[in-house]
Coordinates of C-alpha atoms in Angstrom, one line a residue:
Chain A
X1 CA 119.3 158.7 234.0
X2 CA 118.0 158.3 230.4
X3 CA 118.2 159.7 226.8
X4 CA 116.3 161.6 225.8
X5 CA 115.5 162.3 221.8
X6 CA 115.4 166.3 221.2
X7 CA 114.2 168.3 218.0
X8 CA 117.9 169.9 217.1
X9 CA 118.2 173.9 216.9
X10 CA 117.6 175.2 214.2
X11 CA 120.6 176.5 212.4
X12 CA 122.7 174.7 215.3
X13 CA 125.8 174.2 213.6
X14 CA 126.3 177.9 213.2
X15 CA 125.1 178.8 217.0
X16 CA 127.6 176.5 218.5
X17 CA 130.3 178.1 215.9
X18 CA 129.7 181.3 217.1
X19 CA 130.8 180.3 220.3
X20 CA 134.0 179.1 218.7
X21 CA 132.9 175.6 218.5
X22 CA 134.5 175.3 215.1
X23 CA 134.5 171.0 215.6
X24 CA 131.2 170.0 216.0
X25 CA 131.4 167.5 213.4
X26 CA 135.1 166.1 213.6
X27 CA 134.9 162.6 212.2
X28 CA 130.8 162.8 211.3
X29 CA 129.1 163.4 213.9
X30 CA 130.7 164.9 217.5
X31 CA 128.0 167.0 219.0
X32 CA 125.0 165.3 219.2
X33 CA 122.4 168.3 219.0
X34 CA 119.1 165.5 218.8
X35 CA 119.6 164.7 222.1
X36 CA 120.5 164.9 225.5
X37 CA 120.8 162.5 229.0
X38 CA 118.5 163.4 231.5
X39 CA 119.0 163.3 235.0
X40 CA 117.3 163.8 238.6
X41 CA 119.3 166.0 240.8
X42 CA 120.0 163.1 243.2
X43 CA 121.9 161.4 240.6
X44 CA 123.5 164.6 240.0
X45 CA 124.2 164.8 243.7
X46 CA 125.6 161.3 243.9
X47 CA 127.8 162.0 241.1
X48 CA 129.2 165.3 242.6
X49 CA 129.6 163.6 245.9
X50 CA 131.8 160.6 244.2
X51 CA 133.7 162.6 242.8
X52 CA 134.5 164.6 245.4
X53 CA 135.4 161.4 247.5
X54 CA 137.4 160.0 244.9
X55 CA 139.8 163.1 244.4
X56 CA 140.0 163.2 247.7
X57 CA 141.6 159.4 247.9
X58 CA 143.1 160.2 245.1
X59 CA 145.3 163.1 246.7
X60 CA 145.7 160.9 250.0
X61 CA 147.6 158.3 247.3
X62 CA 150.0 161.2 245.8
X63 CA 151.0 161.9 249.6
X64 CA 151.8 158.3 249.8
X65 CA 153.8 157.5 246.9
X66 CA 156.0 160.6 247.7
X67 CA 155.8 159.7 251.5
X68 CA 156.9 156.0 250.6
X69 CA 159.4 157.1 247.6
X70 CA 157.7 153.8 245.7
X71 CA 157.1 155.3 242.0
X72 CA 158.1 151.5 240.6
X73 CA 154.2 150.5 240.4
X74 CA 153.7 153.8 238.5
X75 CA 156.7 153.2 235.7
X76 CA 158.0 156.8 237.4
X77 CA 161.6 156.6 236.6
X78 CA 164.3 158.8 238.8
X79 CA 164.0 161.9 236.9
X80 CA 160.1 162.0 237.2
X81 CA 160.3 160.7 240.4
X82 CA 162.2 164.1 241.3
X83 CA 159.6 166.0 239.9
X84 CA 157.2 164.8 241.4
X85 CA 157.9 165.4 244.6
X86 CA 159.3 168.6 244.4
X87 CA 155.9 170.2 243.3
X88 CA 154.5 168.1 245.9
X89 CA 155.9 169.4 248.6
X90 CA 156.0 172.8 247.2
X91 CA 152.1 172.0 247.1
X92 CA 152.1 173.5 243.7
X93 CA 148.3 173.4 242.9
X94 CA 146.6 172.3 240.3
X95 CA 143.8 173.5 237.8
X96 CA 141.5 170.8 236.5
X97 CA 141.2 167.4 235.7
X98 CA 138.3 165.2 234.2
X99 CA 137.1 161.7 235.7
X100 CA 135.8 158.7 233.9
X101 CA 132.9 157.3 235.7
X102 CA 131.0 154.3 234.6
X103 CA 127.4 155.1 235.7
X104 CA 123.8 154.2 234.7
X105 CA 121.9 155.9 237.6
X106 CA 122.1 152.9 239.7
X107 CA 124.2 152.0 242.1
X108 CA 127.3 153.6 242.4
X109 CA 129.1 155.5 240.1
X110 CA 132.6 153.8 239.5
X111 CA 136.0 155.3 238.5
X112 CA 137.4 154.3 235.2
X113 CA 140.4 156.7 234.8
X114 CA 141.5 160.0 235.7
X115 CA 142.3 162.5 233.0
X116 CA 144.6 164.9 235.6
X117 CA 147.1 166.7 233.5
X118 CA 145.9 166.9 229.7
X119 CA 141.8 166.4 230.2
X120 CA 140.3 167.6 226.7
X121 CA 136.4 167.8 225.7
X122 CA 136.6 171.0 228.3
X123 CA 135.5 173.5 226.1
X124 CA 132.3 171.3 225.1
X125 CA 131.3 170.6 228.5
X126 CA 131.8 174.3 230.0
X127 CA 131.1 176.3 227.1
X128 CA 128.8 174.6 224.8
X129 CA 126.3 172.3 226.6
X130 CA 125.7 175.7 228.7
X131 CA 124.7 177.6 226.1
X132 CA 122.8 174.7 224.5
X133 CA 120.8 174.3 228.1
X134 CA 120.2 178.0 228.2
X135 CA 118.9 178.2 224.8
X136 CA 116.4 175.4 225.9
X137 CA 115.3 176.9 228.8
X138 CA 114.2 179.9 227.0
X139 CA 112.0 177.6 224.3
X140 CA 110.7 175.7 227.1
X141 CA 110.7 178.3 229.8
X142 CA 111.4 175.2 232.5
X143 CA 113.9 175.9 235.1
X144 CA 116.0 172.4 234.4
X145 CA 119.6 173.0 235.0
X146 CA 122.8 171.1 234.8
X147 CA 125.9 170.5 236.6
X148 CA 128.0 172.6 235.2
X149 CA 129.8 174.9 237.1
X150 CA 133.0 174.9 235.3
X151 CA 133.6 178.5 233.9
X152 CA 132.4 180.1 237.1
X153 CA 134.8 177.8 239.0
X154 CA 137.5 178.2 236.4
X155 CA 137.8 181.9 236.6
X156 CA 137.8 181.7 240.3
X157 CA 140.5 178.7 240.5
X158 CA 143.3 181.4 238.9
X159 CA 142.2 184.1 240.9
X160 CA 143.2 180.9 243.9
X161 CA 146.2 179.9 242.3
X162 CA 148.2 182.9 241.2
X163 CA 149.7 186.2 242.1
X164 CA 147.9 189.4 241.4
X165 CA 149.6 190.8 238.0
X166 CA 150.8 187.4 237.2
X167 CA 151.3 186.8 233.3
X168 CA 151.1 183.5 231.8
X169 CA 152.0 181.3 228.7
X170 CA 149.7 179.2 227.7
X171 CA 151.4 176.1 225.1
X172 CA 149.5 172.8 223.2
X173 CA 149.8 171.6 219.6
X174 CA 147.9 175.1 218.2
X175 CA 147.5 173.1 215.2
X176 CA 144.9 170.8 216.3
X177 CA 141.5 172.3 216.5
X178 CA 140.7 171.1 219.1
X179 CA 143.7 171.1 221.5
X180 CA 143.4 175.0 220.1
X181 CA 140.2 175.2 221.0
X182 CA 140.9 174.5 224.7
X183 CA 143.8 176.2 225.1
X184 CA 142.3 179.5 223.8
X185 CA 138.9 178.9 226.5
X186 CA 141.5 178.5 228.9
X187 CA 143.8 181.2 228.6
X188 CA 139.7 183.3 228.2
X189 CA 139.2 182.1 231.5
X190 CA 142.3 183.6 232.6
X191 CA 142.5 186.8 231.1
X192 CA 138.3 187.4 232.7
X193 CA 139.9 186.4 236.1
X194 CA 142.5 189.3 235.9
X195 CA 145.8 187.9 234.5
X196 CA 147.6 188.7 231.5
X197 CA 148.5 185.5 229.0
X198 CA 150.2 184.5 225.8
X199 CA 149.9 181.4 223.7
X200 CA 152.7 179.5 221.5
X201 CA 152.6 176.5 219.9
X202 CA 154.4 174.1 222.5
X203 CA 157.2 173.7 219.8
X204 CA 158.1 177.2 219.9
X205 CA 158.9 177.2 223.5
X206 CA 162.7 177.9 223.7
X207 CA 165.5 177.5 226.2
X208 CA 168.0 180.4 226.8
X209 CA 170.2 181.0 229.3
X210 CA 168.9 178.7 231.6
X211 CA 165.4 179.1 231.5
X212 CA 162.1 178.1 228.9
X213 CA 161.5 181.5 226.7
X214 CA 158.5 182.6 224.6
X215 CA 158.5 183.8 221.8
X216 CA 160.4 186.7 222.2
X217 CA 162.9 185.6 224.6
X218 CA 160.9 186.8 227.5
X219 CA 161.2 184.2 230.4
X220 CA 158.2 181.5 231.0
X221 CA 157.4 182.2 234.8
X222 CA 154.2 180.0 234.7
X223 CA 153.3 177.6 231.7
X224 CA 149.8 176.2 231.6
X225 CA 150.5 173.0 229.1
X226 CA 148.6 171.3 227.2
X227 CA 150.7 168.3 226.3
X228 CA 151.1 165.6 228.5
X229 CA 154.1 165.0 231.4
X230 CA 155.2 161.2 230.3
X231 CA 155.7 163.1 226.6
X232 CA 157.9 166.3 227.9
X233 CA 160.0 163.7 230.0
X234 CA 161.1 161.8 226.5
X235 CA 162.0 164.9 224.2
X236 CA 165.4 166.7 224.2
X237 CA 164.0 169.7 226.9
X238 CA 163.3 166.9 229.4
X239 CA 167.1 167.8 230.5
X240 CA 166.2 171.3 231.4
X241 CA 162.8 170.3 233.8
X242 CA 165.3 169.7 237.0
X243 CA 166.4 172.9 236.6
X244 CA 164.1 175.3 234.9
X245 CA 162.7 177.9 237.3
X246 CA 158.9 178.0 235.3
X247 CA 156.5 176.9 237.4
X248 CA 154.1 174.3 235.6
X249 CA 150.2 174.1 235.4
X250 CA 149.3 170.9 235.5
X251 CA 152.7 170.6 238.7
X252 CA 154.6 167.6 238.3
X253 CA 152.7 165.7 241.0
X254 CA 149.7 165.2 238.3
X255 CA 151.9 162.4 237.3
X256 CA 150.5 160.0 239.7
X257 CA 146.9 160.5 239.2
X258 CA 146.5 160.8 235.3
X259 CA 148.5 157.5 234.8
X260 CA 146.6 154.8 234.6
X261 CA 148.4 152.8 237.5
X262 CA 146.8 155.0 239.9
X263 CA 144.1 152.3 239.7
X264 CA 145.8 149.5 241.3
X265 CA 147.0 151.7 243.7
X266 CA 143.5 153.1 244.7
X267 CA 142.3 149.0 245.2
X268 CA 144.9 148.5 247.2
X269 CA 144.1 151.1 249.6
X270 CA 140.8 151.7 249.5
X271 CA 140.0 147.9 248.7
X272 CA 136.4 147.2 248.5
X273 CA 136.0 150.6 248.2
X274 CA 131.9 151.5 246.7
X275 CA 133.5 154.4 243.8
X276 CA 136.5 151.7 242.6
X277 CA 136.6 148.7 240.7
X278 CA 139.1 145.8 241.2
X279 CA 142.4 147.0 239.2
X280 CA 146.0 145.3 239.8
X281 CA 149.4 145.4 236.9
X282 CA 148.6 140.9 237.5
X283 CA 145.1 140.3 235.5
X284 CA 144.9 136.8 237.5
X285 CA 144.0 139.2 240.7
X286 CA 140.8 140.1 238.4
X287 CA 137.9 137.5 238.8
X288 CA 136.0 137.6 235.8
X289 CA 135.6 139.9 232.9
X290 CA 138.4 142.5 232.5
X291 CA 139.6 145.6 230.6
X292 CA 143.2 146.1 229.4
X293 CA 144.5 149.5 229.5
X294 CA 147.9 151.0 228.6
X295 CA 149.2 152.9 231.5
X296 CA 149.6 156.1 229.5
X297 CA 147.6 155.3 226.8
X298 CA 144.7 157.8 225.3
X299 CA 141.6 158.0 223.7
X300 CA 140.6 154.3 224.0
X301 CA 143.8 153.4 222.2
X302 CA 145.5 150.3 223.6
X303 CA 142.0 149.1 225.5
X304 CA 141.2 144.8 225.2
X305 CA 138.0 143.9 226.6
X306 CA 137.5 140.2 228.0
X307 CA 134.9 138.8 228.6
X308 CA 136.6 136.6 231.4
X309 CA 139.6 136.5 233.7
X310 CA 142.7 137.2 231.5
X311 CA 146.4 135.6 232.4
X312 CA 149.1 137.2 230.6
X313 CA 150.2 140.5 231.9
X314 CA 151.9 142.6 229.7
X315 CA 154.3 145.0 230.5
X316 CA 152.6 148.6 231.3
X317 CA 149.3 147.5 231.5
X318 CA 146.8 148.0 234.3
X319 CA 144.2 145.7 234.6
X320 CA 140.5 146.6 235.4
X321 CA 137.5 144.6 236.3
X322 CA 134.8 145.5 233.9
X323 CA 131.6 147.1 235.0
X324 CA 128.6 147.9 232.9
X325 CA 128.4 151.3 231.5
X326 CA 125.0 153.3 230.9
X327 CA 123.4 151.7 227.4
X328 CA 120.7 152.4 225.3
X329 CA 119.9 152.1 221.7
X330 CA 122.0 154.9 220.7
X331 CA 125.3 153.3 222.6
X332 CA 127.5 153.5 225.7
X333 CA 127.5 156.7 227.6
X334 CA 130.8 157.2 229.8
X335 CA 130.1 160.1 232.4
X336 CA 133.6 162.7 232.6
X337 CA 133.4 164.7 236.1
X338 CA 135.4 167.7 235.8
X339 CA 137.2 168.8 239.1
X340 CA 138.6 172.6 239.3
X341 CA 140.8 172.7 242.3
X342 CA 139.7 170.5 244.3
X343 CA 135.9 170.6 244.0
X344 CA 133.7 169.0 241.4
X345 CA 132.9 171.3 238.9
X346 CA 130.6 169.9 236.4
X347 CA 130.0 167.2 233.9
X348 CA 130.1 165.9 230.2
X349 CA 129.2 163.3 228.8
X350 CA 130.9 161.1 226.1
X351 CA 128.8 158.2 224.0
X352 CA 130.2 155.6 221.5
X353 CA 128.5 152.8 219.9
X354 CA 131.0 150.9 221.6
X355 CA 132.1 150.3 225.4
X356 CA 135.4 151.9 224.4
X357 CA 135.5 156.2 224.4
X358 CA 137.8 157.0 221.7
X359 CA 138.8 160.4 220.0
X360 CA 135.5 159.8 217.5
X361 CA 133.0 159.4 220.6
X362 CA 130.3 161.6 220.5
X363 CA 129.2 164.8 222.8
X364 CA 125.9 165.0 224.1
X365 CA 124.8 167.6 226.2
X366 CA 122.6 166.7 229.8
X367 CA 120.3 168.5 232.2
X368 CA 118.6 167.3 235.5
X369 CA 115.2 168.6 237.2
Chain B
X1 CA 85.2 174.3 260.4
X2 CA 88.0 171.9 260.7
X3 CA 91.8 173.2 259.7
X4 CA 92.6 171.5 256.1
X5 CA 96.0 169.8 256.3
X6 CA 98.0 171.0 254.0
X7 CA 100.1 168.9 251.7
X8 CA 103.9 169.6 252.8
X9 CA 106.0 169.9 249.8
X10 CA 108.7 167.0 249.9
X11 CA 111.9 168.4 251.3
X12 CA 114.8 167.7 249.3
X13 CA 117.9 166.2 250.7
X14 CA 121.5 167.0 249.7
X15 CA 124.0 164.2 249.0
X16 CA 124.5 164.1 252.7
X17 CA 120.7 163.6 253.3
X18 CA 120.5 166.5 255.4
X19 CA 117.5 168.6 254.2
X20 CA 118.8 171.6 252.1
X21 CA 118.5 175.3 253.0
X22 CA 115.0 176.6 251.6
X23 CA 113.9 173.4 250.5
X24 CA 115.6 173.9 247.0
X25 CA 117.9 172.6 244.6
X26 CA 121.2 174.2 244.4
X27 CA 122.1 176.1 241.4
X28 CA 124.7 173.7 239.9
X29 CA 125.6 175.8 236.6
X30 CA 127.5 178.8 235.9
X31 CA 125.2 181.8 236.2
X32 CA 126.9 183.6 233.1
X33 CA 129.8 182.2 230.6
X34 CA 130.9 185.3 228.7
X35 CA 133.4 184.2 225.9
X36 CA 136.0 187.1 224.7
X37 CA 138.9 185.1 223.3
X38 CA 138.1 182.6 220.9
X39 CA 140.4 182.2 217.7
X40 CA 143.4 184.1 219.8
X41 CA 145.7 181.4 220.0
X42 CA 145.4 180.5 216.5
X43 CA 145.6 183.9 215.8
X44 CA 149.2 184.9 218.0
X45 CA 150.1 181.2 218.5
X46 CA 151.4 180.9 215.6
X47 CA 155.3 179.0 215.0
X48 CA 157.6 181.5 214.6
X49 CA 160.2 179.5 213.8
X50 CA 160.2 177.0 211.1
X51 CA 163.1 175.0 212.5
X52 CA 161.5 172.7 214.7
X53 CA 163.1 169.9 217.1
X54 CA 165.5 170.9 218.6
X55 CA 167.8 172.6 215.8
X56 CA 170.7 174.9 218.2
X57 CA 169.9 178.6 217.5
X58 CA 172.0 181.3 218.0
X59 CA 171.7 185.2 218.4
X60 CA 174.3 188.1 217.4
X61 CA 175.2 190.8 220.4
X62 CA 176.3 193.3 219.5
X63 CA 177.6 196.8 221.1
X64 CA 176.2 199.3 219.1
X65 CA 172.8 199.7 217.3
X66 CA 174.5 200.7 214.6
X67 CA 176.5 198.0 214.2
X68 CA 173.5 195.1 214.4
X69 CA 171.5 197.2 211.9
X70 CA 173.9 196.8 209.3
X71 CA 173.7 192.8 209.8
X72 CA 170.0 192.9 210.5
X73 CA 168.2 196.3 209.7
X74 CA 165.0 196.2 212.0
X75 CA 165.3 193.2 212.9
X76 CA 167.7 194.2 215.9
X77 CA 166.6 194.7 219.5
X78 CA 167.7 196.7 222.4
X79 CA 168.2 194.1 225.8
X80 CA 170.2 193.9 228.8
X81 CA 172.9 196.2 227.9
X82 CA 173.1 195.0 224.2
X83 CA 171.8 195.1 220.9
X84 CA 170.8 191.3 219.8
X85 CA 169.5 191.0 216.1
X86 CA 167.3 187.7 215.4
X87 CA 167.4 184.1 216.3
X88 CA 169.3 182.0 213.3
X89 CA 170.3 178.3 212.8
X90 CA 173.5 177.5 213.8
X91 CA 174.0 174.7 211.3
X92 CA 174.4 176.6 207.4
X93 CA 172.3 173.1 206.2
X94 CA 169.6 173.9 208.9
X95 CA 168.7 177.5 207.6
X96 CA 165.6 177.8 205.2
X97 CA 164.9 180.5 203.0
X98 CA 163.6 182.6 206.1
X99 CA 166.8 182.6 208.4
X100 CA 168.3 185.6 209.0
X101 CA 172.1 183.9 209.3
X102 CA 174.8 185.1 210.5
X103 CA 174.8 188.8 209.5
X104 CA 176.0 190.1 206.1
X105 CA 178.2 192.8 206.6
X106 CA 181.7 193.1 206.4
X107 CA 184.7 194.6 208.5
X108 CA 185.2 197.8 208.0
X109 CA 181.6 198.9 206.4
X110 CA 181.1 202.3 207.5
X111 CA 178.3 202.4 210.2
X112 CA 176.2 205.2 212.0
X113 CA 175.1 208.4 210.7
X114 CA 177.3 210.1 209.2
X115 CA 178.0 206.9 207.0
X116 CA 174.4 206.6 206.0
X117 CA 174.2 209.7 204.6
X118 CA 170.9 210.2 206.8
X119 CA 170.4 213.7 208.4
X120 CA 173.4 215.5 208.3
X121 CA 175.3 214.4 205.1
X122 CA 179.2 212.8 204.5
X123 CA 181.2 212.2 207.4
X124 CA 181.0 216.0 209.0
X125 CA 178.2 217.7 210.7
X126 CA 178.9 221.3 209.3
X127 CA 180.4 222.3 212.5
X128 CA 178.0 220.5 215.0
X129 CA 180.7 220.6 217.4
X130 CA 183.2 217.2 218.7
X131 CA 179.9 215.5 220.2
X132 CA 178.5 214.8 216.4
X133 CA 181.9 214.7 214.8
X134 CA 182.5 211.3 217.3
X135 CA 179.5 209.8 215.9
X136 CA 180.3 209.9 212.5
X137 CA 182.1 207.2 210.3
X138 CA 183.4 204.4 212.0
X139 CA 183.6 200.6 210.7
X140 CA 181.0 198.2 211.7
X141 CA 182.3 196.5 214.8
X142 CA 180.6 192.8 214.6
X143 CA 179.0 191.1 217.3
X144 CA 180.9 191.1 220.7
X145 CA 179.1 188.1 221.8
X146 CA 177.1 185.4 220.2
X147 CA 174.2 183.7 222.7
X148 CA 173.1 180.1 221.8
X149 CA 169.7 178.5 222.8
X150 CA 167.0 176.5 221.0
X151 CA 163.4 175.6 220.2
X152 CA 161.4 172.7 219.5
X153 CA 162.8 170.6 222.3
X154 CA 158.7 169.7 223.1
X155 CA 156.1 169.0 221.1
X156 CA 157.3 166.3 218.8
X157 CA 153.9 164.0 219.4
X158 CA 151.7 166.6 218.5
X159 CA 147.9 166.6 219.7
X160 CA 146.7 165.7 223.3
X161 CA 143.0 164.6 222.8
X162 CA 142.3 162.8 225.6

């Protein structure tokens, strides 16, 4: 694994908004179009095959939370504990999600987090970095490719997931560009797999007579949602989730896996295990440096770095051993593994001139040979 | 003349260190990512109505068409049996410029077409027969039902980005 410099595109800024990429440069710079990381397909492979493993123990610990009823270490109150296990055991399935892996091409890669209900930066690693590696290919006329199989796999997921002539809403915060931006790739992916689909703004969603309407009153069957579990469960329509008949994509189960206590609950199953890192809600159980995070925080917010063992715990914070992430002269790159269903789909990768990823972190496309 | 020995190709192994089929690499990107959508959502996303969290909303049923449309003109719709004119704020202090309200008309307007003055003129169809002559003036007969709901009961933290 390296980075590589490239000569940018020319006229890049209005390829990639062509394509709809309309935020390239949100906050200065975003897509990074002078380079890329550069990988050998056995990284590639070892990636894949991590985070295959991973979602795999991941599931195993949803099964045993609802198994064992204990949604205390998750800060799953009653209501969400309900919800939970209803989809559960309806085995309502899931779309996507997005892993954090800490990675530098040696060793093993390492889970960090996993982005299982609201995962963003989908568009740029599906859409975007394809395109990009296509375009490259053609000047180069090398047969390098990438591991990205995510709008082949998306298009097939909904075939997987819903009935033929099924019609869907799709609801986000349409007023962010970029929460816009994935909601209308998403609802493209489902309208090429066969489905009709409608988007609202998540604040227009209504409730009449029992049930969550769209814009004209017709009933929500299925709602593909953009905007996170933990904040539907604290505005005035969390009353209606018991008993709404719409079925929800990302299910309720999500829940467990994209709060950040999963982490604990990984180490202490799978302790030891090659693709974790020590994490407990007690910092004193973490030997040496450590990373803070809030349970459901985003975008880097919330996140302390020590450099050593830490001994306060407060509440709603997960504790993390630290582990080195790839760095180079340009920053920290944090790899995200995209699962669709429940196979690994592809990747992106995220770079900051700090160890944290936040909202400003920078995109920069990859290949492998 | 001796055979040469030819320099094997090194195999490459998947993740599981078997060798894989061929001897290649699997394809690991999408073969083709047509786009067809882009912009949509911004385009029929948009909020259609302005009072956000959680304001109660409430909608006029009404039996007739004729009836709705003099409250709401085209704004009225035919569903379920009834004709239901548009969503409006419950609360007179929550209403903004847009809101329909309540309806405007008062008991007794003359409604349908013979009241109109539309087609067949004043409150006789020229002989049309008992059929038409039912139809024509009659007062406007309010809503039979009012339905109450809401929107804006998610979405009050705005952007995801994560």
């Amino acid at each position: 694994m390296r980075r590589i410099a490239l000569a940018p595109r020319q006229d890049w800024q209005a390829r990639v908004e062509a394509l709809g990429f309309d935020f390239h440069s949100l906050g200065g710079t975003y897509w990074v179009e002078d380079a890329a990381y550069r990988f050998d397909w056995q990284e590639i492979d070892r990636i894949e095959a991590a985070t295959a493993e991973l979602h795999a123990m991941c599931l195993q610990v949803v099964d045993e939370v609802v198994a064992t009823g204990d949604y205390a270490p998750l800060g799953l109150d009653d209501r969400a504990a309900e919800l939970v296990e209803r989809s559960w055991r309806a085995r309502e399935p899931a779309l996507y999600g997005r892993m954090d892996l800490a990675y530098d091409g040696r060793g093993a890669p390492r889970l960090l987090e996993y982005n299982a209900d609201t995962p963003t930066a989908l568009f740029e690693a599906s859409v975007v970095q394809w395109y990009w590696l296509e375009e490259l290919r053609a000047a180069t006329g090398d047969e390098r490719d990438q591991f990205n199989a995510i709008h082949e796999r998306l298009v097939d997921r909904w075939r997987e997931i819903l009935p033929v002539g099924a019609r869907l809403h799709f609801a986000g915060c349409l007023e962010a560009p970029e929460d816009r931006g994935t909601i209308d790739y998403l609802m493209d992916t489902c309208l090429q797999a066969g489905f009709a689909a409608t988007a609202l703004d998540i604040a227009s969603v209504g409730w009449l007579d029992g049930r969550f309407v769209g814009l004209r009153d017709e009933p929500i069957r299925t709602l593909f949602k953009l905007y996170p579990w933990e904040w539907m469960l604290e505005e005035p329509f969390a009353a209606h989730l018991p008993v709404a008949q719409t079925r929800w994509i990302e299910p309720a189960w999500k829940q467990v896996l994209s709060n950040k206590s999963l982490l604990p609950l990984l180490w202490r199953r799978f302790r030891g295990h090659p693709h974790l890192l020590p994490a407990s809600h007690d910092p004193r159980d973490i030997d040496g440096p450590t990373v803070a995070k809030p349970r459901f925080g985003r975008e880097g917010e919330g996140i302390h770095l020590s450099d050593r063992t830490m001994h306060f715990a407060e509440p709603g914070m997960v504790y993390q051993a630290r582990t080195p992430l790839f760095a180079g002269d340009a920053g920290f790159a944090l790899l995200g593994s995209w699962v669709v269903g429940d196979v690994p789909a592809g990747l992106g990768i995220r770079e900051d001139d700090t160890a944290i990823t936040r909202d400003t972190s920078r995109f920069v496309p990859h290949w492998f040979d | 003349m001796g055979r040469r020995h030819r320099r094997q190709k090194p195999v490459r192994t998947s993740r599981s260190g078997l060798p894989r089929p061929n001897g290649t690499i699997p394809r690991k990107r999408s073969l083709e990512v047509p786009l067809g959508l882009i912009g949509v959502a911004a385009v029929i996303g948009v909020v259609m109505i302005d009072n956000a969290l959680s304001d109660p909303m409430l909608r006029n049923r009404y039996a007739d068409q004729a009836s709705c449309a003099c409250d709401y003109g085209s704004q009225c719709r035919f569903e379920d049996g009834f004709w239901v004119g548009p969503w409006y704020a419950e609360s007179p202090e929550d209403r903004d410029p847009g809101d329909p309200g309540p309806g405007v008309c008062p008991a007794g307007t003359p409604v349908g077409p013979g009241a109109s003055g539309q087609g067949h003129g004043g409150a006789y169809f020229g002989g049309r027969g008992f059929g038409r002559a039912v139809e024509a003036e009659r007062g406007y007969r309010g809503a039979v039902g009012v339905e109450s709901g809401y929107r804006g009961g998610f979405g009050g933290r705005g952007s995801v980005r994560a």
